[in-house]
mmCIF file of C-alpha atoms in Angstrom:
data_model
loop_
_atom_site.group_PDB
_atom_site.id
_atom_site.type_symbol
_atom_site.label_atom_id
_atom_site.label_comp_id
_atom_site.label_asym_id
_atom_site.label_seq_id
_atom_site.Cartn_x
_atom_site.Cartn_y
_atom_site.Cartn_z
ATOM 1 C CA UNK A 2 0.000 0.000 0.000
ATOM 2 C CA UNK A 3 1.403 3.390 -0.998
ATOM 3 C CA UNK A 4 2.006 5.853 1.828
ATOM 4 C CA UNK A 5 -0.471 8.684 2.148
ATOM 5 C CA UNK A 6 0.655 11.889 0.413
ATOM 6 C CA UNK A 7 -0.918 15.274 1.011
ATOM 7 C CA UNK A 8 -2.751 16.870 -1.857
ATOM 8 C CA UNK A 9 -0.223 18.710 -4.013
ATOM 9 C CA UNK A 10 -0.226 22.456 -4.086
ATOM 10 C CA UNK A 11 1.730 24.821 -6.277
ATOM 11 C CA UNK A 12 3.849 27.206 -4.289
ATOM 12 C CA UNK A 13 5.986 29.829 -6.000
ATOM 13 C CA UNK A 14 8.951 30.152 -3.667
ATOM 14 C CA UNK A 15 10.755 32.642 -5.904
ATOM 15 C CA UNK A 16 8.327 35.290 -7.063
ATOM 16 C CA UNK A 17 9.618 36.950 -10.226
ATOM 17 C CA UNK A 18 10.119 40.682 -10.242
ATOM 18 C CA UNK A 19 11.564 43.087 -12.767
ATOM 19 C CA UNK A 20 14.843 44.188 -11.188
ATOM 20 C CA UNK A 21 16.196 46.432 -13.962
ATOM 21 C CA UNK A 22 14.993 47.761 -17.288
ATOM 22 C CA UNK A 23 15.920 50.340 -19.883
ATOM 23 C CA UNK A 24 15.031 50.752 -23.533
ATOM 24 C CA UNK A 25 15.459 53.187 -26.391
ATOM 25 C CA UNK A 26 16.964 53.685 -29.835
ATOM 26 C CA UNK A 27 20.411 52.535 -30.927
ATOM 27 C CA UNK A 28 22.551 53.154 -34.007
ATOM 28 C CA UNK A 29 20.958 56.482 -34.896
ATOM 29 C CA UNK A 30 23.279 58.016 -37.476
ATOM 30 C CA UNK A 31 23.409 61.815 -37.459
ATOM 31 C CA UNK A 32 25.293 64.195 -39.737
ATOM 32 C CA UNK A 33 25.301 67.942 -39.171
ATOM 33 C CA UNK A 34 26.908 70.671 -41.261
ATOM 34 C CA UNK A 35 27.731 74.148 -39.982
ATOM 35 C CA UNK A 36 27.909 76.788 -42.713
ATOM 36 C CA UNK A 37 29.799 80.007 -42.089
ATOM 37 C CA UNK A 38 28.117 82.483 -44.414
ATOM 38 C CA UNK A 39 30.869 85.084 -43.967
ATOM 39 C CA UNK A 40 33.826 82.879 -44.861
ATOM 40 C CA UNK A 41 32.079 80.266 -46.992
ATOM 41 C CA UNK A 42 33.727 77.559 -44.898
ATOM 42 C CA UNK A 43 31.725 74.551 -43.758
ATOM 43 C CA UNK A 44 32.357 72.198 -40.844
ATOM 44 C CA UNK A 45 30.847 68.727 -40.515
ATOM 45 C CA UNK A 46 30.119 66.310 -37.686
ATOM 46 C CA UNK A 47 28.995 62.708 -38.135
ATOM 47 C CA UNK A 48 28.005 60.662 -35.121
ATOM 48 C CA UNK A 49 26.177 57.523 -34.046
ATOM 49 C CA UNK A 50 23.847 57.954 -31.078
ATOM 50 C CA UNK A 51 22.287 55.509 -28.630
ATOM 51 C CA UNK A 52 19.616 56.726 -26.189
ATOM 52 C CA UNK A 53 18.178 54.434 -23.501
ATOM 53 C CA UNK A 54 15.593 55.493 -20.908
ATOM 54 C CA UNK A 55 14.857 54.275 -17.378
ATOM 55 C CA UNK A 56 12.001 55.150 -15.063
ATOM 56 C CA UNK A 57 8.545 54.052 -14.015
ATOM 57 C CA UNK A 58 8.180 51.735 -16.982
ATOM 58 C CA UNK A 59 7.738 48.408 -15.180
ATOM 59 C CA UNK A 60 4.162 47.874 -16.283
ATOM 60 C CA UNK A 61 5.152 47.916 -19.946
ATOM 61 C CA UNK A 62 7.090 44.718 -19.223
ATOM 62 C CA UNK A 63 4.864 43.059 -16.616
ATOM 63 C CA UNK A 64 1.361 44.105 -17.665
ATOM 64 C CA UNK A 65 1.683 44.935 -21.374
ATOM 65 C CA UNK A 66 0.893 48.543 -20.493
ATOM 66 C CA UNK A 67 2.283 50.718 -23.288
ATOM 67 C CA UNK A 68 0.934 53.952 -21.799
ATOM 68 C CA UNK A 69 4.302 54.485 -20.081
ATOM 69 C CA UNK A 70 6.360 53.927 -23.242
ATOM 70 C CA UNK A 71 7.898 56.800 -25.161
ATOM 71 C CA UNK A 72 8.148 55.093 -28.548
ATOM 72 C CA UNK A 73 11.682 54.415 -29.723
ATOM 73 C CA UNK A 74 10.734 56.111 -32.995
ATOM 74 C CA UNK A 75 9.932 59.250 -30.993
ATOM 75 C CA UNK A 76 13.336 58.944 -29.324
ATOM 76 C CA UNK A 77 14.963 58.778 -32.759
ATOM 77 C CA UNK A 78 13.044 61.882 -33.878
ATOM 78 C CA UNK A 79 14.136 63.730 -30.737
ATOM 79 C CA UNK A 80 17.793 62.922 -31.424
ATOM 80 C CA UNK A 81 17.511 64.683 -34.805
ATOM 81 C CA UNK A 82 15.467 67.595 -33.469
ATOM 82 C CA UNK A 83 17.911 68.343 -30.651
ATOM 83 C CA UNK A 84 20.797 68.124 -33.125
ATOM 84 C CA UNK A 85 19.079 70.841 -35.162
ATOM 85 C CA UNK A 86 18.186 73.033 -32.170
ATOM 86 C CA UNK A 87 21.515 72.819 -30.320
ATOM 87 C CA UNK A 88 25.256 72.465 -30.985
ATOM 88 C CA UNK A 89 26.481 68.896 -31.415
ATOM 89 C CA UNK A 90 30.004 69.919 -30.412
ATOM 90 C CA UNK A 91 31.412 69.120 -28.011
ATOM 91 C CA UNK A 92 29.581 65.775 -27.875
ATOM 92 C CA UNK A 93 29.542 65.900 -24.064
ATOM 93 C CA UNK A 94 27.287 68.968 -24.265
ATOM 94 C CA UNK A 95 24.966 67.496 -26.890
ATOM 95 C CA UNK A 96 24.598 64.253 -24.920
ATOM 96 C CA UNK A 97 23.736 66.210 -21.773
ATOM 97 C CA UNK A 98 21.179 68.393 -23.565
ATOM 98 C CA UNK A 99 19.548 65.355 -25.159
ATOM 99 C CA UNK A 100 19.344 63.428 -21.907
ATOM 100 C CA UNK A 101 18.012 66.389 -19.951
ATOM 101 C CA UNK A 102 15.202 66.807 -22.487
ATOM 102 C CA UNK A 103 13.723 63.409 -21.642
ATOM 103 C CA UNK A 104 13.725 64.122 -17.907
ATOM 104 C CA UNK A 105 12.156 67.542 -18.422
ATOM 105 C CA UNK A 106 9.548 66.277 -20.860
ATOM 106 C CA UNK A 107 8.452 63.036 -19.173
ATOM 107 C CA UNK A 108 7.914 63.030 -15.393
ATOM 108 C CA UNK A 109 8.052 59.238 -15.158
ATOM 109 C CA UNK A 110 11.527 59.003 -16.742
ATOM 110 C CA UNK A 111 14.286 59.018 -14.114
ATOM 111 C CA UNK A 112 17.433 58.423 -16.168
ATOM 112 C CA UNK A 113 18.579 58.889 -19.747
ATOM 113 C CA UNK A 114 21.692 57.057 -20.924
ATOM 114 C CA UNK A 115 23.220 58.737 -23.963
ATOM 115 C CA UNK A 116 26.153 57.265 -25.896
ATOM 116 C CA UNK A 117 27.652 59.338 -28.709
ATOM 117 C CA UNK A 118 30.319 58.087 -31.120
ATOM 118 C CA UNK A 119 31.841 60.851 -33.262
ATOM 119 C CA UNK A 120 33.374 59.625 -36.517
ATOM 120 C CA UNK A 121 36.494 61.235 -37.885
ATOM 121 C CA UNK A 122 36.274 63.677 -40.817
ATOM 122 C CA UNK A 123 39.453 65.698 -41.393
ATOM 123 C CA UNK A 124 39.502 68.731 -43.645
ATOM 124 C CA UNK A 125 41.377 68.205 -46.913
ATOM 125 C CA UNK A 126 44.419 70.314 -47.695
ATOM 126 C CA UNK A 127 44.537 71.129 -51.421
ATOM 127 C CA UNK A 128 47.579 72.916 -52.880
ATOM 128 C CA UNK A 129 48.688 73.731 -49.355
ATOM 129 C CA UNK A 130 45.361 75.319 -48.365
ATOM 130 C CA UNK A 131 42.533 73.897 -46.216
ATOM 131 C CA UNK A 132 39.563 73.200 -48.460
ATOM 132 C CA UNK A 133 36.342 74.953 -47.373
ATOM 133 C CA UNK A 134 34.005 71.972 -47.748
ATOM 134 C CA UNK A 135 35.922 68.745 -48.500
ATOM 135 C CA UNK A 136 37.004 66.141 -45.942
ATOM 136 C CA UNK A 137 38.694 62.753 -45.681
ATOM 137 C CA UNK A 138 38.437 59.915 -43.196
ATOM 138 C CA UNK A 139 42.004 59.337 -42.042
ATOM 139 C CA UNK A 140 41.407 56.311 -39.823
ATOM 140 C CA UNK A 141 38.706 54.590 -37.794
ATOM 141 C CA UNK A 142 39.448 56.461 -34.566
ATOM 142 C CA UNK A 143 36.357 57.824 -32.827
ATOM 143 C CA UNK A 144 35.659 60.274 -30.037
ATOM 144 C CA UNK A 145 33.230 58.692 -27.575
ATOM 145 C CA UNK A 146 30.970 60.030 -24.843
ATOM 146 C CA UNK A 147 28.788 58.218 -22.309
ATOM 147 C CA UNK A 148 26.427 60.486 -20.388
ATOM 148 C CA UNK A 149 23.906 59.434 -17.757
ATOM 149 C CA UNK A 150 21.436 62.181 -16.923
ATOM 150 C CA UNK A 151 19.376 61.766 -13.741
ATOM 151 C CA UNK A 152 17.509 64.083 -11.410
ATOM 152 C CA UNK A 153 20.576 63.998 -9.142
ATOM 153 C CA UNK A 154 23.012 65.277 -11.779
ATOM 154 C CA UNK A 155 24.904 64.324 -14.910
ATOM 155 C CA UNK A 156 27.690 61.711 -15.052
ATOM 156 C CA UNK A 157 29.964 61.886 -18.105
ATOM 157 C CA UNK A 158 32.743 59.685 -19.390
ATOM 158 C CA UNK A 159 34.759 60.831 -22.415
ATOM 159 C CA UNK A 160 37.072 58.711 -24.504
ATOM 160 C CA UNK A 161 39.124 57.819 -27.541
ATOM 161 C CA UNK A 162 38.503 54.506 -29.316
ATOM 162 C CA UNK A 163 40.278 52.846 -32.234
ATOM 163 C CA UNK A 164 43.402 55.017 -32.402
ATOM 164 C CA UNK A 165 45.867 52.676 -34.142
ATOM 165 C CA UNK A 166 49.528 53.197 -33.219
ATOM 166 C CA UNK A 167 52.774 51.327 -33.832
ATOM 167 C CA UNK A 168 56.449 51.842 -33.102
ATOM 168 C CA UNK A 169 59.177 49.684 -34.604
ATOM 169 C CA UNK A 170 61.509 49.821 -31.589
ATOM 170 C CA UNK A 171 61.683 51.302 -28.091
ATOM 171 C CA UNK A 172 59.762 48.480 -26.418
ATOM 172 C CA UNK A 173 60.986 45.579 -24.287
ATOM 173 C CA UNK A 174 59.530 42.768 -22.196
ATOM 174 C CA UNK A 175 61.661 40.722 -19.833
ATOM 175 C CA UNK A 176 61.809 39.636 -16.201
ATOM 176 C CA UNK A 177 58.340 38.053 -16.282
ATOM 177 C CA UNK A 178 57.375 34.785 -14.568
ATOM 178 C CA UNK A 179 59.121 31.764 -16.057
ATOM 179 C CA UNK A 180 57.896 28.275 -15.257
ATOM 180 C CA UNK A 181 56.903 24.998 -16.926
ATOM 181 C CA UNK A 182 54.193 26.814 -18.924
ATOM 182 C CA UNK A 183 56.497 29.455 -20.428
ATOM 183 C CA UNK A 184 57.788 29.417 -24.007
ATOM 184 C CA UNK A 185 57.968 33.178 -24.633
ATOM 185 C CA UNK A 186 61.506 34.495 -24.945
ATOM 186 C CA UNK A 187 62.585 37.648 -23.178
ATOM 187 C CA UNK A 188 63.226 40.613 -25.450
ATOM 188 C CA UNK A 189 64.937 43.960 -25.064
ATOM 189 C CA UNK A 190 63.748 45.259 -28.441
ATOM 190 C CA UNK A 191 60.383 44.567 -30.040
ATOM 191 C CA UNK A 192 57.636 46.087 -32.148
ATOM 192 C CA UNK A 193 54.810 47.609 -30.104
ATOM 193 C CA UNK A 194 51.407 48.126 -31.703
ATOM 194 C CA UNK A 195 47.939 48.628 -30.268
ATOM 195 C CA UNK A 196 44.464 50.060 -30.811
ATOM 196 C CA UNK A 197 44.012 52.691 -28.128
ATOM 197 C CA UNK A 198 40.816 52.626 -26.071
ATOM 198 C CA UNK A 199 41.194 55.389 -23.486
ATOM 199 C CA UNK A 200 38.660 57.072 -21.214
ATOM 200 C CA UNK A 201 38.420 59.682 -18.504
ATOM 201 C CA UNK A 202 35.486 60.045 -16.110
ATOM 202 C CA UNK A 203 34.491 63.535 -15.034
ATOM 203 C CA UNK A 204 33.481 64.546 -11.560
ATOM 204 C CA UNK A 205 29.676 64.532 -11.495
ATOM 205 C CA UNK A 206 27.997 67.688 -12.761
ATOM 206 C CA UNK A 207 25.145 69.051 -10.658
ATOM 207 C CA UNK A 208 22.974 69.927 -13.654
ATOM 208 C CA UNK A 209 22.981 70.956 -17.311
ATOM 209 C CA UNK A 210 24.043 74.505 -16.449
ATOM 210 C CA UNK A 211 27.199 73.110 -14.828
ATOM 211 C CA UNK A 212 28.011 71.231 -18.043
ATOM 212 C CA UNK A 213 27.424 74.333 -20.145
ATOM 213 C CA UNK A 214 29.602 76.515 -17.944
ATOM 214 C CA UNK A 215 33.189 76.219 -19.141
ATOM 215 C CA UNK A 216 32.157 73.879 -21.941
ATOM 216 C CA UNK A 217 35.547 74.368 -23.626
ATOM 217 C CA UNK A 218 36.958 71.970 -20.993
ATOM 218 C CA UNK A 219 35.778 68.984 -23.025
ATOM 219 C CA UNK A 220 37.665 69.716 -26.258
ATOM 220 C CA UNK A 221 40.751 70.700 -24.256
ATOM 221 C CA UNK A 222 40.663 67.417 -22.339
ATOM 222 C CA UNK A 223 40.244 65.353 -25.501
ATOM 223 C CA UNK A 224 43.178 67.095 -27.169
ATOM 224 C CA UNK A 225 45.329 66.689 -24.048
ATOM 225 C CA UNK A 226 44.492 62.989 -23.663
ATOM 226 C CA UNK A 227 45.191 62.293 -27.329
ATOM 227 C CA UNK A 228 48.486 64.186 -27.292
ATOM 228 C CA UNK A 229 49.574 62.494 -24.054
ATOM 229 C CA UNK A 230 48.747 59.098 -25.513
ATOM 230 C CA UNK A 231 50.739 59.690 -28.693
ATOM 231 C CA UNK A 232 53.723 61.402 -27.055
ATOM 232 C CA UNK A 233 54.083 58.840 -24.269
ATOM 233 C CA UNK A 234 53.656 55.931 -26.665
ATOM 234 C CA UNK A 235 56.340 57.311 -28.971
ATOM 235 C CA UNK A 236 58.885 58.500 -26.411
ATOM 236 C CA UNK A 237 58.600 56.023 -23.528
ATOM 237 C CA UNK A 238 61.253 53.293 -23.474
ATOM 238 C CA UNK A 239 58.519 50.834 -22.661
ATOM 239 C CA UNK A 240 59.290 48.090 -20.142
ATOM 240 C CA UNK A 241 55.755 46.759 -20.611
ATOM 241 C CA UNK A 242 52.379 47.841 -21.893
ATOM 242 C CA UNK A 243 51.273 47.966 -18.249
ATOM 243 C CA UNK A 244 53.886 50.514 -17.242
ATOM 244 C CA UNK A 245 53.425 52.691 -20.321
ATOM 245 C CA UNK A 246 49.633 52.887 -19.912
ATOM 246 C CA UNK A 247 50.008 53.787 -16.227
ATOM 247 C CA UNK A 248 52.246 56.722 -17.179
ATOM 248 C CA UNK A 249 49.568 57.875 -19.627
ATOM 249 C CA UNK A 250 46.887 57.718 -16.944
ATOM 250 C CA UNK A 251 48.960 59.748 -14.480
ATOM 251 C CA UNK A 252 49.519 62.493 -17.041
ATOM 252 C CA UNK A 253 45.842 62.693 -18.030
ATOM 253 C CA UNK A 254 44.835 63.153 -14.391
ATOM 254 C CA UNK A 255 47.392 65.974 -14.150
ATOM 255 C CA UNK A 256 46.157 67.600 -17.376
ATOM 256 C CA UNK A 257 42.418 67.247 -16.627
ATOM 257 C CA UNK A 258 41.873 68.313 -12.996
ATOM 258 C CA UNK A 259 38.100 67.792 -13.238
ATOM 259 C CA UNK A 260 38.542 64.104 -14.076
ATOM 260 C CA UNK A 261 38.130 61.625 -11.205
ATOM 261 C CA UNK A 262 39.709 58.665 -12.950
ATOM 262 C CA UNK A 263 41.070 57.489 -16.272
ATOM 263 C CA UNK A 264 41.388 54.110 -17.952
ATOM 264 C CA UNK A 265 43.048 52.339 -20.856
ATOM 265 C CA UNK A 266 42.388 49.092 -22.668
ATOM 266 C CA UNK A 267 45.252 48.172 -25.003
ATOM 267 C CA UNK A 268 45.508 44.995 -27.077
ATOM 268 C CA UNK A 269 49.120 43.978 -27.659
ATOM 269 C CA UNK A 270 49.131 43.269 -31.400
ATOM 270 C CA UNK A 271 51.976 40.877 -32.117
ATOM 271 C CA UNK A 272 54.461 41.016 -34.995
ATOM 272 C CA UNK A 273 56.533 37.827 -35.251
ATOM 273 C CA UNK A 274 59.903 37.453 -36.899
ATOM 274 C CA UNK A 275 59.923 35.189 -39.959
ATOM 275 C CA UNK A 276 62.776 32.681 -39.934
ATOM 276 C CA UNK A 277 64.104 32.596 -43.494
ATOM 277 C CA UNK A 278 67.291 30.692 -42.779
ATOM 278 C CA UNK A 279 65.923 27.734 -44.726
ATOM 279 C CA UNK A 280 66.283 29.817 -47.913
ATOM 280 C CA UNK A 281 69.978 30.048 -48.755
ATOM 281 C CA UNK A 282 70.820 30.848 -45.141
ATOM 282 C CA UNK A 283 68.958 34.188 -45.284
ATOM 283 C CA UNK A 284 69.200 35.831 -41.847
ATOM 284 C CA UNK A 285 65.985 37.477 -40.581
ATOM 285 C CA UNK A 286 65.936 36.964 -36.812
ATOM 286 C CA UNK A 287 67.287 38.912 -33.847
ATOM 287 C CA UNK A 288 69.337 41.928 -34.926
ATOM 288 C CA UNK A 289 68.863 40.928 -38.572
ATOM 289 C CA UNK A 290 65.054 40.909 -38.418
ATOM 290 C CA UNK A 291 63.422 43.160 -41.026
ATOM 291 C CA UNK A 292 60.489 41.083 -42.279
ATOM 292 C CA UNK A 293 57.715 40.265 -39.800
ATOM 293 C CA UNK A 294 54.330 38.521 -39.918
ATOM 294 C CA UNK A 295 51.559 40.638 -38.333
ATOM 295 C CA UNK A 296 49.239 38.455 -36.246
ATOM 296 C CA UNK A 297 45.454 38.808 -36.194
ATOM 297 C CA UNK A 298 45.213 36.782 -32.969
ATOM 298 C CA UNK A 299 45.576 35.700 -30.298
ATOM 299 C CA UNK A 300 46.753 38.950 -28.741
ATOM 300 C CA UNK A 301 47.536 40.243 -25.304
ATOM 301 C CA UNK A 302 44.931 42.511 -23.717
ATOM 302 C CA UNK A 303 46.008 44.864 -20.956
ATOM 303 C CA UNK A 304 43.633 47.109 -18.988
ATOM 304 C CA UNK A 305 43.916 49.512 -16.090
ATOM 305 C CA UNK A 306 41.997 52.230 -14.283
ATOM 306 C CA UNK A 307 43.798 54.931 -12.317
ATOM 307 C CA UNK A 308 41.927 57.114 -9.806
ATOM 308 C CA UNK A 309 42.863 60.084 -7.708
ATOM 309 C CA UNK A 310 44.106 59.217 -4.251
#
């Protein structure tokens, strides 16, 4: 005889709840031209914008209640409208203006996350003179901004992404851990190449007016960070990627007093010597190395974040 079992009941021991949510429009491509009627010179800005909203939007997920949803198509339209009504440079200002709009317009929205990627267009020089309306894309480097606008203030992170650099000497790597897993040889002279991903996080701004006041700080910081990156990369007798990137971070904090912290992410893109001794004894290793094989992967990846004490 089977033992008596109580009548089964369904008990949900782990009630589901929406713990985080945001939504919006991504990959909105924006191009704006500024025309100087006096000089006839035009300036252009091309950017990709992502705008995600947070707030009292839970019921759109849990109860199919769309009355709290600002349509993502409306968000896209707003991105274009604000680009027409306001400057898009510096991108930190545009991102702050755009985010603040959503908080001012919709009482139930509590945070707007704005990411702006500015694509590089450099004015052409023709016959030694800057051309008034023609540009070239001289690399995939972008200027990036992440802004989070809330009712408590505006948090901004600025950055440089995709700046490709290489130096053919002036880099070493030795003294690292050697054990039964190690095959890498020590070197006192190697090629160093990377794609720079650098960022600096600003002290929180109280409101949009605080961002607008002294707005020239943003371009100055970007120029300083880029120049520091290039100069340090070129001139440092690098003992390691780690040490070189730390020196960069220190200098950015010195140059940008309103930044709380800075960070780098640098892939170490390898260039390997090609042993050609099999062909008529051709020497192409060590001090004789001139021909290398660039590697697509695997690669080292070194990251750091440096904050003020």
